[in-house]
Each structure stands twice: as C-alpha cells, then as structure tokens.
C-alpha cells in the first residue's frame, strides 16, 4: 500500500479488480480539524463529516493540500494560543 493510499481504497480496489476504475471520493473532517480521504461508497464514521466532494480522487487530494496547512490538532492549537495569550498578559 502506498503512502497516499488509504486502507479502504486498497480493499475496494482489490475486491473489484479494477484499480484504475474511476471512483468518487469525499474528504472528511473531524472536530480536531483533521482531514481524511474516504470512498463515497462507504458510510461516514461517527465523529466525521463531509468537507468536500464527492469528487475524483485527485480533486479531493488537491482540496486537502489547499486547506490543511497546519496538521496540529485543533485542541492543541487552542491550548497553545491560550498559553501565548496568558504570557502576553503577564499571567
């Protein structure tokens, strides 16, 4: 499995026998603002929602590349910002 492949992709491709067949994908996002490429034919797991798509795989990858600039989870970013605010305010 390559680094750009998700586990469900390799399973669905090998099961169908059509690795080159066009498939629609969606981009999911969770509450931590982390993204995941997902097959549009598979149910969205709990804790995730659609951020983009359905679209071709490359369009989804381009979307993630465009919007996901900071890989730090949201909760960590908020804690770091709070600590910086306290430091600025002498707290």
PDB file of C-alpha atoms in Angstrom:
ATOM      1  CA  UNK A   1       0.000   0.000   0.000  1.00  0.00           C
ATOM      2  CA  UNK A   2       1.481   3.362  -0.985  1.00  0.00           C
ATOM      3  CA  UNK A   3       1.659   6.374   1.345  1.00  0.00           C
ATOM      4  CA  UNK A   4      -1.205   8.104  -0.474  1.00  0.00           C
ATOM      5  CA  UNK A   5      -3.484   5.106  -0.333  1.00  0.00           C
ATOM      6  CA  UNK A   6      -5.957   4.647   2.495  1.00  0.00           C
ATOM      7  CA  UNK A   7      -6.781   1.140   3.758  1.00  0.00           C
ATOM      8  CA  UNK A   8     -10.318   1.140   2.383  1.00  0.00           C
ATOM      9  CA  UNK A   9      -9.005   2.064  -1.079  1.00  0.00           C
ATOM     10  CA  UNK A  10      -6.779  -0.979  -1.325  1.00  0.00           C
ATOM     11  CA  UNK A  11      -9.574  -3.263  -0.103  1.00  0.00           C
ATOM     12  CA  UNK A  12     -12.168  -1.903  -2.537  1.00  0.00           C
ATOM     13  CA  UNK A  13      -9.744  -1.933  -5.462  1.00  0.00           C
ATOM     14  CA  UNK A  14      -8.633  -5.492  -4.902  1.00  0.00           C
ATOM     15  CA  UNK A  15     -12.203  -6.675  -4.352  1.00  0.00           C
ATOM     16  CA  UNK A  16     -13.462  -5.074  -7.560  1.00  0.00           C
ATOM     17  CA  UNK A  17     -10.380  -5.985  -9.579  1.00  0.00           C
ATOM     18  CA  UNK A  18     -10.486  -2.528 -11.161  1.00  0.00           C
ATOM     19  CA  UNK A  19      -7.715  -0.473  -9.606  1.00  0.00           C
ATOM     20  CA  UNK A  20      -7.934   2.091 -12.424  1.00  0.00           C
ATOM     21  CA  UNK A  21     -11.726   2.457 -12.415  1.00  0.00           C
ATOM     22  CA  UNK A  22     -12.893   5.997 -11.616  1.00  0.00           C
ATOM     23  CA  UNK A  23     -14.215   6.265  -8.091  1.00  0.00           C
ATOM     24  CA  UNK A  24     -15.830   9.115  -6.278  1.00  0.00           C
ATOM     25  CA  UNK A  25     -14.211  10.152  -3.051  1.00  0.00           C
ATOM     26  CA  UNK A  26     -15.095  12.553  -0.284  1.00  0.00           C
ATOM     27  CA  UNK A  27     -12.939  14.480   2.123  1.00  0.00           C
ATOM     28  CA  UNK A  28     -13.952  14.137   5.746  1.00  0.00           C
ATOM     29  CA  UNK A  29     -13.108  16.411   8.665  1.00  0.00           C
ATOM     30  CA  UNK A  30     -13.384  15.727  12.379  1.00  0.00           C
ATOM     31  CA  UNK A  31     -13.740  18.023  15.403  1.00  0.00           C
ATOM     32  CA  UNK A  32      -9.946  18.271  15.647  1.00  0.00           C
ATOM     33  CA  UNK A  33      -9.914  19.697  12.086  1.00  0.00           C
ATOM     34  CA  UNK A  34      -8.059  16.676  10.736  1.00  0.00           C
ATOM     35  CA  UNK A  35      -8.905  15.508   7.218  1.00  0.00           C
ATOM     36  CA  UNK A  36      -9.343  12.062   5.696  1.00  0.00           C
ATOM     37  CA  UNK A  37      -9.801  10.859   2.115  1.00  0.00           C
ATOM     38  CA  UNK A  38     -12.734   8.459   2.061  1.00  0.00           C
ATOM     39  CA  UNK A  39     -14.564   6.406  -0.532  1.00  0.00           C
ATOM     40  CA  UNK A  40     -18.004   7.904  -1.197  1.00  0.00           C
ATOM     41  CA  UNK A  41     -19.424   4.368  -1.205  1.00  0.00           C
ATOM     42  CA  UNK A  42     -18.515   3.723   2.438  1.00  0.00           C
ATOM     43  CA  UNK A  43     -20.575   5.054   5.358  1.00  0.00           C
ATOM     44  CA  UNK A  44     -19.090   8.063   7.130  1.00  0.00           C
ATOM     45  CA  UNK A  45     -17.801   7.028  10.565  1.00  0.00           C
ATOM     46  CA  UNK A  46     -19.003   8.670  13.757  1.00  0.00           C
ATOM     47  CA  UNK A  47     -17.177  11.861  14.601  1.00  0.00           C
ATOM     48  CA  UNK A  48     -16.532  12.808  10.975  1.00  0.00           C
ATOM     49  CA  UNK A  49     -18.459  14.960   8.485  1.00  0.00           C
ATOM     50  CA  UNK A  50     -18.089  15.733   4.790  1.00  0.00           C
ATOM     51  CA  UNK A  51     -15.892  18.728   3.997  1.00  0.00           C
ATOM     52  CA  UNK A  52     -15.650  18.263   0.215  1.00  0.00           C
ATOM     53  CA  UNK A  53     -16.968  16.055  -2.541  1.00  0.00           C
ATOM     54  CA  UNK A  54     -17.921  13.675  -3.862  1.00  0.00           C
ATOM     55  CA  UNK A  55     -15.267  14.213  -6.489  1.00  0.00           C
ATOM     56  CA  UNK A  56     -12.411  12.469  -8.226  1.00  0.00           C
ATOM     57  CA  UNK A  57      -9.567  11.305  -6.002  1.00  0.00           C
ATOM     58  CA  UNK A  58      -7.108  13.904  -7.315  1.00  0.00           C
ATOM     59  CA  UNK A  59      -9.601  16.745  -6.789  1.00  0.00           C
ATOM     60  CA  UNK A  60     -10.034  15.619  -3.185  1.00  0.00           C
ATOM     61  CA  UNK A  61      -6.274  15.409  -2.662  1.00  0.00           C
ATOM     62  CA  UNK A  62      -5.885  18.896  -4.151  1.00  0.00           C
ATOM     63  CA  UNK A  63      -8.565  20.216  -1.791  1.00  0.00           C
ATOM     64  CA  UNK A  64      -6.820  18.762   1.269  1.00  0.00           C
ATOM     65  CA  UNK A  65      -3.494  20.162   0.088  1.00  0.00           C
ATOM     66  CA  UNK A  66      -5.092  23.597  -0.291  1.00  0.00           C
ATOM     67  CA  UNK A  67      -6.930  23.788   3.047  1.00  0.00           C
ATOM     68  CA  UNK A  68      -4.918  21.680   5.534  1.00  0.00           C
ATOM     69  CA  UNK A  69      -1.910  23.902   6.194  1.00  0.00           C
ATOM     70  CA  UNK A  70      -1.443  23.151   9.905  1.00  0.00           C
ATOM     71  CA  UNK A  71      -1.519  19.473  10.846  1.00  0.00           C
ATOM     72  CA  UNK A  72      -1.663  20.293  14.564  1.00  0.00           C
ATOM     73  CA  UNK A  73      -4.985  19.127  16.062  1.00  0.00           C
ATOM     74  CA  UNK A  74      -7.409  21.942  16.910  1.00  0.00           C
ATOM     75  CA  UNK A  75      -7.363  21.262  20.669  1.00  0.00           C
ATOM     76  CA  UNK A  76      -3.565  21.579  20.745  1.00  0.00           C
ATOM     77  CA  UNK A  77      -3.648  24.816  18.725  1.00  0.00           C
ATOM     78  CA  UNK A  78      -6.201  26.267  21.164  1.00  0.00           C
ATOM     79  CA  UNK A  79      -4.099  25.315  24.208  1.00  0.00           C
ATOM     80  CA  UNK A  80      -1.002  26.857  22.643  1.00  0.00           C
ATOM     81  CA  UNK A  81      -2.914  30.053  21.826  1.00  0.00           C
ATOM     82  CA  UNK A  82      -4.284  30.266  25.384  1.00  0.00           C
ATOM     83  CA  UNK A  83      -0.774  29.847  26.810  1.00  0.00           C
ATOM     84  CA  UNK A  84       0.560  32.571  24.486  1.00  0.00           C
ATOM     85  CA  UNK A  85      -2.290  34.902  25.489  1.00  0.00           C
ATOM     86  CA  UNK A  86      -1.573  34.322  29.191  1.00  0.00           C
ATOM     87  CA  UNK A  87       2.133  35.008  28.653  1.00  0.00           C
ATOM     88  CA  UNK A  88       1.359  38.256  26.821  1.00  0.00           C
ATOM     89  CA  UNK A  89      -0.981  39.362  29.591  1.00  0.00           C
ATOM     90  CA  UNK A  90       1.535  38.649  32.331  1.00  0.00           C
ATOM     91  CA  UNK A  91      -0.425  35.653  33.592  1.00  0.00           C
TER      92      UNK A  91
END
